[in-house]
mmCIF file of C-alpha atoms in Angstrom:
data_model
loop_
_atom_site.group_PDB
_atom_site.id
_atom_site.type_symbol
_atom_site.label_atom_id
_atom_site.label_comp_id
_atom_site.label_asym_id
_atom_site.label_seq_id
_atom_site.Cartn_x
_atom_site.Cartn_y
_atom_site.Cartn_z
ATOM 1 C CA MET E 29 115.219 141.626 102.619
ATOM 2 C CA SER E 30 113.362 138.529 100.858
ATOM 3 C CA THR E 31 112.433 135.489 101.653
ATOM 4 C CA THR E 32 110.573 134.308 97.659
ATOM 5 C CA PRO E 33 112.601 132.399 95.991
ATOM 6 C CA ASN E 34 114.433 133.533 92.407
ATOM 7 C CA ILE E 35 112.955 131.606 90.098
ATOM 8 C CA SER E 36 114.141 131.867 86.615
ATOM 9 C CA PRO E 37 111.422 131.954 83.540
ATOM 10 C CA THR E 38 112.719 128.701 82.270
ATOM 11 C CA GLY E 39 112.876 126.855 86.048
ATOM 12 C CA VAL E 40 109.146 128.576 86.179
ATOM 13 C CA ALA E 41 108.116 126.648 82.962
ATOM 14 C CA SER E 42 109.750 123.002 83.908
ATOM 15 C CA SER E 43 107.966 123.559 87.289
ATOM 16 C CA ALA E 44 105.212 123.676 85.417
ATOM 17 C CA ARG E 45 105.690 120.606 83.289
ATOM 18 C CA ALA E 46 106.658 119.049 86.016
ATOM 19 C CA VAL E 47 103.531 119.263 87.990
ATOM 20 C CA ALA E 48 100.986 118.700 84.936
ATOM 21 C CA PHE E 49 103.520 115.579 83.582
ATOM 22 C CA SER E 50 103.140 114.752 88.053
ATOM 23 C CA ARG E 51 99.553 115.203 88.127
ATOM 24 C CA ALA E 52 98.627 113.031 84.961
ATOM 25 C CA LEU E 53 100.924 110.452 86.312
ATOM 26 C CA ALA E 54 99.185 110.558 89.168
ATOM 27 C CA VAL E 55 95.236 110.567 88.430
ATOM 28 C CA GLY E 56 96.485 107.899 85.185
ATOM 29 C CA SER E 57 98.339 104.943 87.981
ATOM 30 C CA LEU E 58 94.604 105.615 89.881
ATOM 31 C CA VAL E 59 92.551 105.125 87.613
ATOM 32 C CA GLY E 60 94.411 101.969 86.323
ATOM 33 C CA LEU E 61 94.135 100.227 90.188
ATOM 34 C CA ILE E 62 90.558 100.444 89.671
ATOM 35 C CA VAL E 63 90.429 99.320 86.650
ATOM 36 C CA LEU E 64 92.621 96.845 87.765
ATOM 37 C CA GLY E 65 90.754 95.586 90.216
ATOM 38 C CA LEU E 66 87.601 95.993 88.704
ATOM 39 C CA LEU E 67 88.776 93.479 86.019
ATOM 40 C CA TRP E 68 91.389 91.221 88.479
ATOM 41 C CA GLU E 69 88.483 90.537 91.426
ATOM 42 C CA MET E 70 85.523 90.653 88.394
ATOM 43 C CA TRP E 71 86.785 88.300 85.050
ATOM 44 C CA LEU E 72 91.028 88.198 84.535
ATOM 45 C CA ALA E 73 91.100 86.395 88.169
ATOM 46 C CA PRO E 74 88.526 86.370 90.959
ATOM 47 C CA LEU E 75 88.565 84.357 93.894
ATOM 48 C CA ARG E 76 85.225 82.859 93.448
ATOM 49 C CA PRO E 77 83.790 81.735 90.133
ATOM 50 C CA GLY E 78 81.569 84.966 88.100
ATOM 51 C CA GLY E 79 84.049 87.365 90.768
ATOM 52 C CA SER E 80 84.261 88.043 94.527
ATOM 53 C CA TRP E 81 83.191 90.597 97.185
ATOM 54 C CA LEU E 82 86.393 91.875 97.141
ATOM 55 C CA VAL E 83 86.156 93.940 94.449
ATOM 56 C CA LEU E 84 84.731 96.484 97.176
ATOM 57 C CA LYS E 85 88.657 97.045 97.648
ATOM 58 C CA VAL E 86 88.039 99.848 94.268
ATOM 59 C CA LEU E 87 85.303 101.736 95.721
ATOM 60 C CA PRO E 88 87.687 103.091 98.188
ATOM 61 C CA LEU E 89 90.238 104.446 95.170
ATOM 62 C CA THR E 90 86.937 106.555 93.496
ATOM 63 C CA ILE E 91 87.575 108.875 96.649
ATOM 64 C CA PRO E 92 90.679 110.455 95.385
ATOM 65 C CA LEU E 93 90.232 110.282 92.220
ATOM 66 C CA ALA E 94 87.445 114.408 91.755
ATOM 67 C CA GLY E 95 91.019 115.671 94.223
ATOM 68 C CA LEU E 96 93.910 115.378 91.712
ATOM 69 C CA LEU E 97 91.108 115.910 89.543
ATOM 70 C CA LYS E 98 90.739 119.016 90.867
ATOM 71 C CA ASN E 99 94.079 119.012 91.967
ATOM 72 C CA LYS E 100 93.919 119.886 95.297
ATOM 73 C CA MET E 101 96.798 119.547 96.773
ATOM 74 C CA TYR E 102 95.735 117.606 100.547
ATOM 75 C CA THR E 103 94.213 114.602 98.414
ATOM 76 C CA TYR E 104 98.082 114.884 97.376
ATOM 77 C CA ARG E 105 99.333 114.323 100.185
ATOM 78 C CA TRP E 106 96.803 112.038 101.528
ATOM 79 C CA VAL E 107 97.461 109.093 99.683
ATOM 80 C CA SER E 108 100.471 108.784 99.065
ATOM 81 C CA LEU E 109 99.719 107.172 102.455
ATOM 82 C CA VAL E 110 96.578 105.391 101.561
ATOM 83 C CA VAL E 111 98.384 104.206 98.812
ATOM 84 C CA TRP E 112 100.498 101.773 100.894
ATOM 85 C CA LEU E 113 97.866 99.372 101.643
ATOM 86 C CA TYR E 114 97.248 98.596 98.512
ATOM 87 C CA PHE E 115 100.928 97.860 98.012
ATOM 88 C CA THR E 116 101.127 95.686 100.678
ATOM 89 C CA GLU E 117 97.625 94.025 99.221
ATOM 90 C CA GLY E 118 100.577 94.104 96.150
ATOM 91 C CA VAL E 119 103.850 92.359 97.720
ATOM 92 C CA VAL E 120 101.029 89.981 99.542
ATOM 93 C CA ARG E 121 99.060 87.731 97.041
ATOM 94 C CA ALA E 122 102.764 88.066 94.500
ATOM 95 C CA TRP E 123 104.564 85.481 97.098
ATOM 96 C CA SER E 124 100.867 83.309 97.953
ATOM 97 C CA ASP E 125 98.843 83.666 94.689
ATOM 98 C CA LYS E 126 99.574 81.759 91.034
ATOM 99 C CA GLY E 127 99.552 82.185 87.723
ATOM 100 C CA LEU E 128 97.335 85.330 87.052
ATOM 101 C CA SER E 129 96.242 85.854 90.037
ATOM 102 C CA ALA E 130 100.193 86.608 90.399
ATOM 103 C CA ALA E 131 101.296 88.146 87.284
ATOM 104 C CA LEU E 132 98.092 91.255 88.695
ATOM 105 C CA ALA E 133 99.870 91.396 91.397
ATOM 106 C CA GLY E 134 102.976 92.469 89.792
ATOM 107 C CA VAL E 135 101.218 94.839 88.282
ATOM 108 C CA GLU E 136 99.748 96.117 91.435
ATOM 109 C CA ILE E 137 103.153 96.793 92.604
ATOM 110 C CA ALA E 138 104.408 99.217 89.914
ATOM 111 C CA LEU E 139 101.307 100.763 89.362
ATOM 112 C CA CYS E 140 100.891 101.952 93.239
ATOM 113 C CA LEU E 141 104.646 102.927 93.258
ATOM 114 C CA THR E 142 104.437 105.220 90.674
ATOM 115 C CA LEU E 143 100.738 106.217 92.319
ATOM 116 C CA PHE E 144 103.831 107.137 95.637
ATOM 117 C CA VAL E 145 106.431 108.226 92.425
ATOM 118 C CA ALA E 146 103.674 110.937 90.912
ATOM 119 C CA VAL E 147 102.207 112.658 93.993
ATOM 120 C CA THR E 148 105.962 113.009 95.706
ATOM 121 C CA VAL E 149 107.227 114.606 92.673
ATOM 122 C CA HIS E 150 103.590 116.545 92.385
ATOM 123 C CA VAL E 151 103.786 117.691 96.513
ATOM 124 C CA ARG E 152 107.880 118.510 96.071
ATOM 125 C CA THR E 153 106.676 120.543 93.457
ATOM 126 C CA ARG E 154 104.212 122.359 94.125
ATOM 127 C CA LEU E 155 105.828 123.917 97.470
ATOM 128 C CA LYS E 156 108.858 124.166 95.973
ATOM 129 C CA ALA E 157 107.548 126.989 93.697
ATOM 130 C CA ALA E 158 104.881 128.300 95.314
ATOM 131 C CA GLY E 159 107.702 128.813 98.034
ATOM 132 C CA PRO E 160 107.863 129.069 101.913
ATOM 133 C CA GLU E 161 104.193 132.543 101.827
ATOM 134 C CA ALA E 162 102.993 129.994 99.902
ATOM 135 C CA VAL E 163 102.707 127.085 101.951
ATOM 136 C CA GLU E 164 102.199 129.092 105.528
ATOM 137 C CA ALA E 165 99.059 129.993 103.909
ATOM 138 C CA ASP E 166 98.340 126.641 102.088
ATOM 139 C CA LYS E 167 98.980 125.585 106.058
ATOM 140 C CA LEU E 168 96.532 127.506 107.656
ATOM 141 C CA ARG E 169 93.259 127.788 104.405
ATOM 142 C CA HIS E 170 93.679 123.796 105.580
ATOM 143 C CA ALA E 171 93.438 124.543 108.988
ATOM 144 C CA ALA E 172 90.746 127.407 108.657
ATOM 145 C CA GLU E 173 89.144 124.109 106.710
ATOM 146 C CA ILE E 174 88.494 122.318 109.242
ATOM 147 C CA GLY E 175 88.032 124.123 111.877
ATOM 148 C CA ALA E 176 91.691 122.833 113.633
ATOM 149 C CA ALA E 177 93.663 126.128 115.681
ATOM 150 C CA ALA E 178 96.536 127.270 113.844
ATOM 151 C CA ASP E 179 100.094 125.909 114.476
ATOM 152 C CA PRO E 180 101.188 128.312 117.442
ATOM 153 C CA VAL E 181 104.839 127.335 116.858
ATOM 154 C CA PRO E 182 106.174 129.416 113.864
ATOM 155 C CA PRO E 183 108.499 128.230 111.742
ATOM 156 C CA ALA E 184 112.016 129.052 111.706
ATOM 157 C CA ARG E 185 113.684 131.372 109.905
ATOM 158 C CA SER E 186 116.057 130.404 108.723
#
């Protein structure tokens, strides 16, 4: 008996649309966070007149941009964790700053939540469409890439 899911052509098309939309939303919100960070810390509401070294906070955001553009599943997974650092900064600054800086922090919070939802939907949709065999193959491929041993415990079959 085959364990591959029976997906109708309509389901495949809707999965492809969801993957494409979530990818575009993830890339857009990540680029938005980069642009927001640059504008915020250099011109709009820097901590010091003329800009501040806090602008360097956008550098780590440029690292996953290439992975998202190349549609690498691993990048989507770890971005869903890293985004919470920027969300936390947004919450702290929205609470403690005043004026434009607090409003920009609100925009940062919204972009972080959008990015998290987009990468989560992207990963879930791609894994669901791929089926269990593809998920296992992806795990083995990633383990080989990083030089780690594959999971010694096979997944439970239902």
